[in-house]
Amino acid sequence: MTLLAVAVGGRGPVDPEEPVLHADDQALLRGRAAFETTRVYAGRPFKLDEHIARLAGSAARLGLPQVDLDEFESLARAAIGKAGAGDAVLRIFWTAGRENADRPTALALVSTIPPELEDKRARGIKLVSLPLGVLPDVRAVAPWLLGGVKSTSYAVNMTAEAEAQRRGADDAVFLAADGTVLEGPVTNVWWRLERVLYTPALELGILAGVTRATLIAEAARLGYEVREGVFPVEHMRGAEEAFTSSSIREVLPVVELDGAPIGDGKPNSAARELQDRLRAVALESS
Ligand SMILES: Cc1ncc(COP(=O)(O)O)c(C=O)c1O
């Protein structure tokens, strides 16, 4: 991704090459910052209110000062305006601020969309399952584990993705210690048997994806039944098709899990229909 524009709380747009954080910001020292990522379609950020609300929730869970919703709204729009790009990636950050100071830094970054995504959508992606080593219900009842929180302490997620690539796949899916399917490092996970779509329940302490919520609503309109629940990975292995969802990657078909094909090993109809519907909804609201 190439950085196109940066806006800083209290300052507005700045030169993207300019440093904007102090060396002792706890975002850097401790990974203490909340963040959000969404897609910009035709110059309009998709579901920005939902993302800012989730940022506020993550900030509360991280013990950061309260997020000013309006400040983020105008900061995001300032960065998007400065970037002047129709389709882009918007990321917003609320850092814990400097040591000995409680004023966090608000940032909005606009970047280009990763160019390889449409190739992956056409061919489908390969996943490997990686154990997180936790019992399925622990992240929901142990708030310090930050299940469901988008914080910049994402190094584990990034190394999981790198491990998947090292094994010749594209991405990972995290499993609880008993083999329950959780989520991907930056995606929610889905699979289909006949007209029923399965996706892990939020009670597992996974991130409440904005795309996941959009797809749940749209899937019902397309005549699918959606079952949110606690499912073993074997259930996913036996699916007719599978896919991941996220704001930037949208719907990506999964054609292989741990080296074995899912269904007929090709991108399939629900992923295609939901991707088309997601794009249509995003463009209608822009
Ligand atoms: C761990 C995790 N799960 C799921 C998602 C998908 O969420 P959304 O659809 O809101 O982008 C993300 C997004 O980055 C994520 O980091």
Coordinates of C-alpha atoms and ligand atoms in Angstrom, one line a residue, residues 37 51 54 150 154 157 183-188 207-212 245-247, ligand 1:
T37 CA -9.6 0.2 8.8
H51 CA -15.9 2.0 12.6
R54 CA -15.9 0.3 17.3
K150 CA -8.6 -3.7 17.4
Y154 CA -1.2 -7.0 16.1
N157 CA -1.7 -11.6 13.8
E183 CA -11.3 -15.9 13.0
G184 CA -8.5 -15.0 10.7
P185 CA -5.7 -12.6 11.7
V186 CA -7.6 -9.7 9.9
T187 CA -10.8 -11.4 8.7
N188 CA -13.9 -13.1 9.8
L207 CA -13.9 -9.2 16.4
A208 CA -17.4 -8.0 15.5
G209 CA -16.6 -7.4 11.9
V210 CA -18.4 -4.5 10.2
T211 CA -18.4 -6.6 7.0
R212 CA -19.6 -9.6 8.9
S245 CA -14.7 -11.2 5.1
S246 CA -13.1 -7.9 5.9
S247 CA -13.5 -4.2 5.1
Ligands
LIG1 C1 -9.1 -10.0 13.9 C2 -10.0 -9.4 12.9 N1 -11.2 -10.1 12.6 C3 -12.1 -9.6 11.7 C4 -11.8 -8.5 10.9 C5 -12.8 -8.0 9.9 O1 -13.5 -6.8 10.4 P1 -14.1 -5.8 9.4 O2 -15.1 -6.5 8.6 O3 -14.8 -4.8 10.3 O4 -13.0 -5.1 8.6 C6 -10.6 -7.7 11.2 C7 -10.4 -6.5 10.4 O5 -9.3 -6.0 10.3 C8 -9.7 -8.2 12.2 O6 -8.6 -7.5 12.5

